[in-house]
mmCIF file of C-alpha atoms in Angstrom:
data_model
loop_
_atom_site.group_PDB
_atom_site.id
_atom_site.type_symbol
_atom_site.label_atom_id
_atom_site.label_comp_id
_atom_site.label_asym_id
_atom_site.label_seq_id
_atom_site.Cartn_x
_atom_site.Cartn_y
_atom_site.Cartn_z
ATOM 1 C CA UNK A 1 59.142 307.246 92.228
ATOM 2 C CA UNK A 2 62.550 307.265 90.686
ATOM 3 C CA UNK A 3 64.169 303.823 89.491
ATOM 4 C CA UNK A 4 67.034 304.700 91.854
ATOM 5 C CA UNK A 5 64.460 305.136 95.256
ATOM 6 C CA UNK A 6 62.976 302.015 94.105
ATOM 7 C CA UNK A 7 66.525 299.765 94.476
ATOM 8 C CA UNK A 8 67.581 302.067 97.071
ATOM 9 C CA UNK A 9 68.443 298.837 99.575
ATOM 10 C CA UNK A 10 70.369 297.607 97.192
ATOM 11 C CA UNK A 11 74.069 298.123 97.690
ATOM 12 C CA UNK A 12 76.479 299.656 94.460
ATOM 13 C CA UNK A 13 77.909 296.403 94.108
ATOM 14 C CA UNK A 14 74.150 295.019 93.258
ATOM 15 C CA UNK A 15 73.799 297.813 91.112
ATOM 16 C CA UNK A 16 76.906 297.178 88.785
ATOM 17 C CA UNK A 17 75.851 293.287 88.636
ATOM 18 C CA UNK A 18 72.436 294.548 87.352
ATOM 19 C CA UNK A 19 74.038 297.270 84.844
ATOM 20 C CA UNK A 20 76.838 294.849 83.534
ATOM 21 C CA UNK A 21 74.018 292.103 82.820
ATOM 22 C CA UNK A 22 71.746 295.139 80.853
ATOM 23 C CA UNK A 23 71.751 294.748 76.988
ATOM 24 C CA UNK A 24 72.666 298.376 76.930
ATOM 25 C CA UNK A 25 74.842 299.176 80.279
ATOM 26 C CA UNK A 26 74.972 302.697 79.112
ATOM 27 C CA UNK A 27 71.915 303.418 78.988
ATOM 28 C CA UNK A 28 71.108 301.842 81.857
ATOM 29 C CA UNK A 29 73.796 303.546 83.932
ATOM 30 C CA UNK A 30 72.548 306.985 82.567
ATOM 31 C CA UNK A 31 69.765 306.176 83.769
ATOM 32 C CA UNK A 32 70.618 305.481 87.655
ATOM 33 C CA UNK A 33 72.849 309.075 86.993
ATOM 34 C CA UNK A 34 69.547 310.706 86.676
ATOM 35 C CA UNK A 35 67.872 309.208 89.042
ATOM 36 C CA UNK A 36 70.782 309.705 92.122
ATOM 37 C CA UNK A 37 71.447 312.888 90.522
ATOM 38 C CA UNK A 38 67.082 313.798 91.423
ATOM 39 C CA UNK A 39 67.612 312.114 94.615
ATOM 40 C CA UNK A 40 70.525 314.222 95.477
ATOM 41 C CA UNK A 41 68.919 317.497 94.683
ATOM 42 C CA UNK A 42 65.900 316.782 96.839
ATOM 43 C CA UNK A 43 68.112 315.551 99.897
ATOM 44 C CA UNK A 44 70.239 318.934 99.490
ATOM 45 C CA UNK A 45 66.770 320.688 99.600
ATOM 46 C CA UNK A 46 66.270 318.724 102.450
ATOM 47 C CA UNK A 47 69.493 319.366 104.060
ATOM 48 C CA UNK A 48 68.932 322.852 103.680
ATOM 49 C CA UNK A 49 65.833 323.125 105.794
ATOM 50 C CA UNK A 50 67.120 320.830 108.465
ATOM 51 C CA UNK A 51 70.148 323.334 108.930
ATOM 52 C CA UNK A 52 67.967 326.422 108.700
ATOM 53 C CA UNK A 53 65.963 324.856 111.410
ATOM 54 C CA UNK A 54 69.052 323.822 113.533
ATOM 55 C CA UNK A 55 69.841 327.730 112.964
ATOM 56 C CA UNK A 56 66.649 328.866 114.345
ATOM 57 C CA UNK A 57 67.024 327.001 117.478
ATOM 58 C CA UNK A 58 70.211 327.916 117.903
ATOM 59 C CA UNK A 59 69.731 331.475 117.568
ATOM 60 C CA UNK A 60 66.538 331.638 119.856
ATOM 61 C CA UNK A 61 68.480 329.366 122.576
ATOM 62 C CA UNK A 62 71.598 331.870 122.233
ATOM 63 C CA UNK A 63 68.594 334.982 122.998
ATOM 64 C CA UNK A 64 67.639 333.305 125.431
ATOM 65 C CA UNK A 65 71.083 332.926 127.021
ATOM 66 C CA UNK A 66 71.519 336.299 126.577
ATOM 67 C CA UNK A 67 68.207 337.056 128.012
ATOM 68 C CA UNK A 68 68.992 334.732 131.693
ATOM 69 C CA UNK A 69 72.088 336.828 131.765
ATOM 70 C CA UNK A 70 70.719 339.688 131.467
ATOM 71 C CA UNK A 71 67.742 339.391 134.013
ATOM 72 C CA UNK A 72 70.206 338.088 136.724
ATOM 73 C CA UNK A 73 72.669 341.119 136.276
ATOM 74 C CA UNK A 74 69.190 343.403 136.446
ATOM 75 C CA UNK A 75 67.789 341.248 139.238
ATOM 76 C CA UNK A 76 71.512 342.156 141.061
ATOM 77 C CA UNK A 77 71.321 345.446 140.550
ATOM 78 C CA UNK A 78 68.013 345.956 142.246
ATOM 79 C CA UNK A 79 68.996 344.167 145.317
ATOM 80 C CA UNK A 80 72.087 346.496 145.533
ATOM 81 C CA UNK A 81 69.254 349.344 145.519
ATOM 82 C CA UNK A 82 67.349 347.505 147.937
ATOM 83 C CA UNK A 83 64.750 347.786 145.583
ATOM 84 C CA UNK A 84 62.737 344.499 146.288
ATOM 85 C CA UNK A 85 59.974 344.511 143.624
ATOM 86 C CA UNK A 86 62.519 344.976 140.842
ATOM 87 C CA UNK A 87 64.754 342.526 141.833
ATOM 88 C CA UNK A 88 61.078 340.029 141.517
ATOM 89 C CA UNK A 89 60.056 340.510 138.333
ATOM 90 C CA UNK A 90 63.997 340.360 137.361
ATOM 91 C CA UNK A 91 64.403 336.652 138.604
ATOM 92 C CA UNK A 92 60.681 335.813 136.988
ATOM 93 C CA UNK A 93 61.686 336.901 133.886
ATOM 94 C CA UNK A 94 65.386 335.436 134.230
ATOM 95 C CA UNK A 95 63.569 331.747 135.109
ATOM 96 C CA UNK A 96 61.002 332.374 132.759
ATOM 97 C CA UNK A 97 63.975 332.737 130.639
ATOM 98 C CA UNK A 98 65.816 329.191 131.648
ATOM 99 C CA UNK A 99 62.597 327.318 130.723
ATOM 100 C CA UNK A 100 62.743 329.072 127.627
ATOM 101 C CA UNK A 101 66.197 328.282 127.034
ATOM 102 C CA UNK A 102 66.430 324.945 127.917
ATOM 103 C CA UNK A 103 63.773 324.056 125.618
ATOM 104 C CA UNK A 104 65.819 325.690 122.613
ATOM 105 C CA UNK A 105 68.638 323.924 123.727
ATOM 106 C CA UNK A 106 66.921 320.731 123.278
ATOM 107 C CA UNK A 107 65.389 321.675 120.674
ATOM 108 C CA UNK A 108 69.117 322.903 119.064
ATOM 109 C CA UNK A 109 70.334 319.404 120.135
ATOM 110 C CA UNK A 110 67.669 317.913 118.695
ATOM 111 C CA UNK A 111 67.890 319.476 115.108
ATOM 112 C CA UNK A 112 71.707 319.779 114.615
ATOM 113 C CA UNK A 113 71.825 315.767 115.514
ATOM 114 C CA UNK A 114 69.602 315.643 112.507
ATOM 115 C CA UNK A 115 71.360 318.375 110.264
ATOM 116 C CA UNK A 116 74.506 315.846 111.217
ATOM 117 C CA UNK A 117 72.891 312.945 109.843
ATOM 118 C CA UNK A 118 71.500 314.640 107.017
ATOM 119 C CA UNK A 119 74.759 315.983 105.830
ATOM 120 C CA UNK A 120 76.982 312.752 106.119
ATOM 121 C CA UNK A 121 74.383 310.904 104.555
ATOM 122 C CA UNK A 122 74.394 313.934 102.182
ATOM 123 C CA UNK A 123 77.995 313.518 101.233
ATOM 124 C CA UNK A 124 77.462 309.465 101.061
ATOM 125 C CA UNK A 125 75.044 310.398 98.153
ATOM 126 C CA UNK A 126 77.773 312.556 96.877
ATOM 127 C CA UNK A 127 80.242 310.348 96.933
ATOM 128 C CA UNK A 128 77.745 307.257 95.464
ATOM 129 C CA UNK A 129 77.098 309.651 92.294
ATOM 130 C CA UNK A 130 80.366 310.267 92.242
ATOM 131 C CA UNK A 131 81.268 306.485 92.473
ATOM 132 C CA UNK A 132 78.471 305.785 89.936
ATOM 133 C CA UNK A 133 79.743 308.416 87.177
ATOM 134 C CA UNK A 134 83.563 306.963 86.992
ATOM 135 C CA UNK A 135 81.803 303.522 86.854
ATOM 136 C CA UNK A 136 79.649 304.952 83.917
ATOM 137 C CA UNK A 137 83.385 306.161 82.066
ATOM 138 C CA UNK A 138 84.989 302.535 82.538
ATOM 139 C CA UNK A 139 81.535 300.809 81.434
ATOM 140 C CA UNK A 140 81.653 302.754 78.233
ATOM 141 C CA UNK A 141 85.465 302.246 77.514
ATOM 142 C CA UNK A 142 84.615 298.341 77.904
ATOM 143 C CA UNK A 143 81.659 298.592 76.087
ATOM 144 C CA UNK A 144 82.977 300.227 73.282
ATOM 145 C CA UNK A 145 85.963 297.917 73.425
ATOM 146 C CA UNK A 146 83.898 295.241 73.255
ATOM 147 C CA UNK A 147 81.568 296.424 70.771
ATOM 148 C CA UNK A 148 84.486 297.642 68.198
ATOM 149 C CA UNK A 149 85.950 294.303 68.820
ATOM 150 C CA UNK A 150 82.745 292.587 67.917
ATOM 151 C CA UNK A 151 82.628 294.358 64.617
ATOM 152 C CA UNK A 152 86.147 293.230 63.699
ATOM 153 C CA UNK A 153 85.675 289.819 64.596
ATOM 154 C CA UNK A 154 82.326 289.733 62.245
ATOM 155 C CA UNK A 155 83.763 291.128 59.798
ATOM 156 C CA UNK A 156 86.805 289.324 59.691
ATOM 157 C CA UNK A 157 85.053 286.043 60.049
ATOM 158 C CA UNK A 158 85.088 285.295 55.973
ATOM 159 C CA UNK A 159 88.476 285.585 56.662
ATOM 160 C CA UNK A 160 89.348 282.184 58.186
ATOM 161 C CA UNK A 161 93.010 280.336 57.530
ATOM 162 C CA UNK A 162 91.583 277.650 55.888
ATOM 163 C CA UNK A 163 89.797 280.191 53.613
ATOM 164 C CA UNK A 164 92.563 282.134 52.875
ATOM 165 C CA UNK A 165 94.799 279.500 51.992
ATOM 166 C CA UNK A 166 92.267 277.746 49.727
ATOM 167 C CA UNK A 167 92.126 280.876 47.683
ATOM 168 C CA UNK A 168 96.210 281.554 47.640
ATOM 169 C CA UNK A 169 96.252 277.551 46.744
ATOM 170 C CA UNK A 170 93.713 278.786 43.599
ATOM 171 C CA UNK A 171 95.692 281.873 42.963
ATOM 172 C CA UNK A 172 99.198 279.418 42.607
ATOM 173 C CA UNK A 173 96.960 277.131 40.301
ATOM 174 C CA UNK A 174 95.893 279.972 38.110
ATOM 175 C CA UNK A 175 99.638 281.322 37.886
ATOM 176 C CA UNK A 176 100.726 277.636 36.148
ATOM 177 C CA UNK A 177 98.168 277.046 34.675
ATOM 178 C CA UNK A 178 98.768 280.622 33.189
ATOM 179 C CA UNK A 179 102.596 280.013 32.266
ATOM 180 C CA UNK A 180 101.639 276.861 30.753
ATOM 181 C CA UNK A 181 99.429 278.427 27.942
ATOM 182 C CA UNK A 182 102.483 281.495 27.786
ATOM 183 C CA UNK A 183 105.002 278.293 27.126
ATOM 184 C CA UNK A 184 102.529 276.512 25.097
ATOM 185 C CA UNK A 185 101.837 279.691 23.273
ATOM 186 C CA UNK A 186 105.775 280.326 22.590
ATOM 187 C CA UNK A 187 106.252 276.779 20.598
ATOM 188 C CA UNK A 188 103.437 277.036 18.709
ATOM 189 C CA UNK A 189 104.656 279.707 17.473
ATOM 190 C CA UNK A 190 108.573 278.614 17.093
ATOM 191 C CA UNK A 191 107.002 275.357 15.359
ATOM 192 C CA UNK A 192 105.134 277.495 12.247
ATOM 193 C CA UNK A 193 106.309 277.654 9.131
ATOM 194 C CA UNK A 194 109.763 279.567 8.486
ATOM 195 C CA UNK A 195 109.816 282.560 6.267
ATOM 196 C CA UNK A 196 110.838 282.229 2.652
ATOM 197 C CA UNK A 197 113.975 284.098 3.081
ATOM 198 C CA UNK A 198 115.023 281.905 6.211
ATOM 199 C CA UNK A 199 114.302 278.328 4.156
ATOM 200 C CA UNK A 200 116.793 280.332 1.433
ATOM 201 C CA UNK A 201 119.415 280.420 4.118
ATOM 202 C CA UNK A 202 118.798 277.432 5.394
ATOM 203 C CA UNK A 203 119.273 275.508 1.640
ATOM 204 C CA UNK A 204 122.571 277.076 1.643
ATOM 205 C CA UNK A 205 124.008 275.773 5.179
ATOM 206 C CA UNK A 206 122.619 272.362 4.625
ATOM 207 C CA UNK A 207 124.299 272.223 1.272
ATOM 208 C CA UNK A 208 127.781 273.156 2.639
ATOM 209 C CA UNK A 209 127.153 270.419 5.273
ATOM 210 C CA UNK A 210 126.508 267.627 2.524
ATOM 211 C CA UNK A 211 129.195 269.073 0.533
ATOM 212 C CA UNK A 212 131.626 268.440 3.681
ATOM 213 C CA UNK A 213 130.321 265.237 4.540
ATOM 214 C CA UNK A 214 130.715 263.808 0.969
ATOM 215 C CA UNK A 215 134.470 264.770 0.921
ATOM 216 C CA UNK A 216 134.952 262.883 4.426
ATOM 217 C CA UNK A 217 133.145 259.846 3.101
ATOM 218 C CA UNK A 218 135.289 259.700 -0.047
ATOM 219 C CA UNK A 219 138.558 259.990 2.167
ATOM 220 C CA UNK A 220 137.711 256.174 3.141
ATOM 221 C CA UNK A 221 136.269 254.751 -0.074
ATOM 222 C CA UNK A 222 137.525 251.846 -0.722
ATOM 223 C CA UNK A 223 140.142 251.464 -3.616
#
């Protein structure tokens, strides 16, 4: 018994509650596909010999129809001959004929009431599987969705605010402290000592300056 004949009472809507709840909706709506998509191939099968038999009545009612006109036309004919014996065995054969095609017309009746109910219930499974399959496309768009969205959201989860700004904070620290040891670096290396040539130059300009200050200090000696 397919999984679909065994929730058969239950209504679409019951079906989509059970699917959305599945760990795999998918799967699970794949699943029902198959299963309505069995069911629906056995009902046309179905279908198919309820209408041939709704034919077959049909066509032996219509022979008989055909059959009671016939005999009552003959039956005429052999009273117009005044041919009494004929004209008998015409009107037993034409109500032998009635009985005959009353019961096919019950029987017709009978069986294309059925065919009827057979077909609309027919397109109701048509229009379920139909129902079911667009259901299946939006599951998998929301499932997908949801699953992509999922990933993100794990993988983004070592990516928190606090996270990232406790790292840019460390990055900032390590850029000072950085450009401290570049500055430090630059006046250790202004403060070594001067080349011989530069100390040369230097004796010269700080002779010219005690040369100059001498003279002003001798402008106000006291005589």
């Amino acid at each position: 018994m397919s999984l679909f004949k065994r929730l058969r009472d239950l209504t679409l809507s019951n079906i989509y509650a059970l699917i959305e709840k599945a760990e795999d909706p998918i799967k699970l709506t794949d699943q029902y596909i198959r299963d309505m998509t069995e069911d629906l191939e056995e009902a046309e099968k179905a279908v198919a010999q309820q209408i041939a038999l709704e034919k077959k009545f049909k066509q032996l009612y219509e022979e008989q129809t055909a059959l009671v006109q016939k005999r009552t036309e003959q039956a005429h004919m052999a009273a117009q001959a005044q041919n009494v014996d004929l004209a008998r065995r015409a009107l037993e054969e034409k109500h032998a004929a009635e009985q005959k095609m009353n019961e096919y017309k019950a029987a017709y009746d009978q069986n294309r009431q059925l065919a009827d109910n057979l077909r609309a219930k027919l397109d109701d499974m048509r229009k379920q599987l139909t129902e079911m399959k667009n259901k299946r496309e939006t599951l998998a768009a929301r499932y997908n969705a949801a699953k992509t969205q999922h990933e993100i959201n794990k993988a983004m989860s070592g990516f928190g605010s606090d996270t990232a700004a406790a790292g840019l904070k460390r990055m900032e620290e390590k850029m000072l402290q950085m450009e401290a040891q570049a500055e430090a670096s630059n006046e250790l290396a202004s403060s070594k000592g001067k080349s011989l040539d530069e100390e040369f130059a230097n004796l010269g300009k700080d002779k010219k300056v005690e040369d100059e200050l001498a003279a002003l200090m001798k402008q106000y000696e006291k005589k």
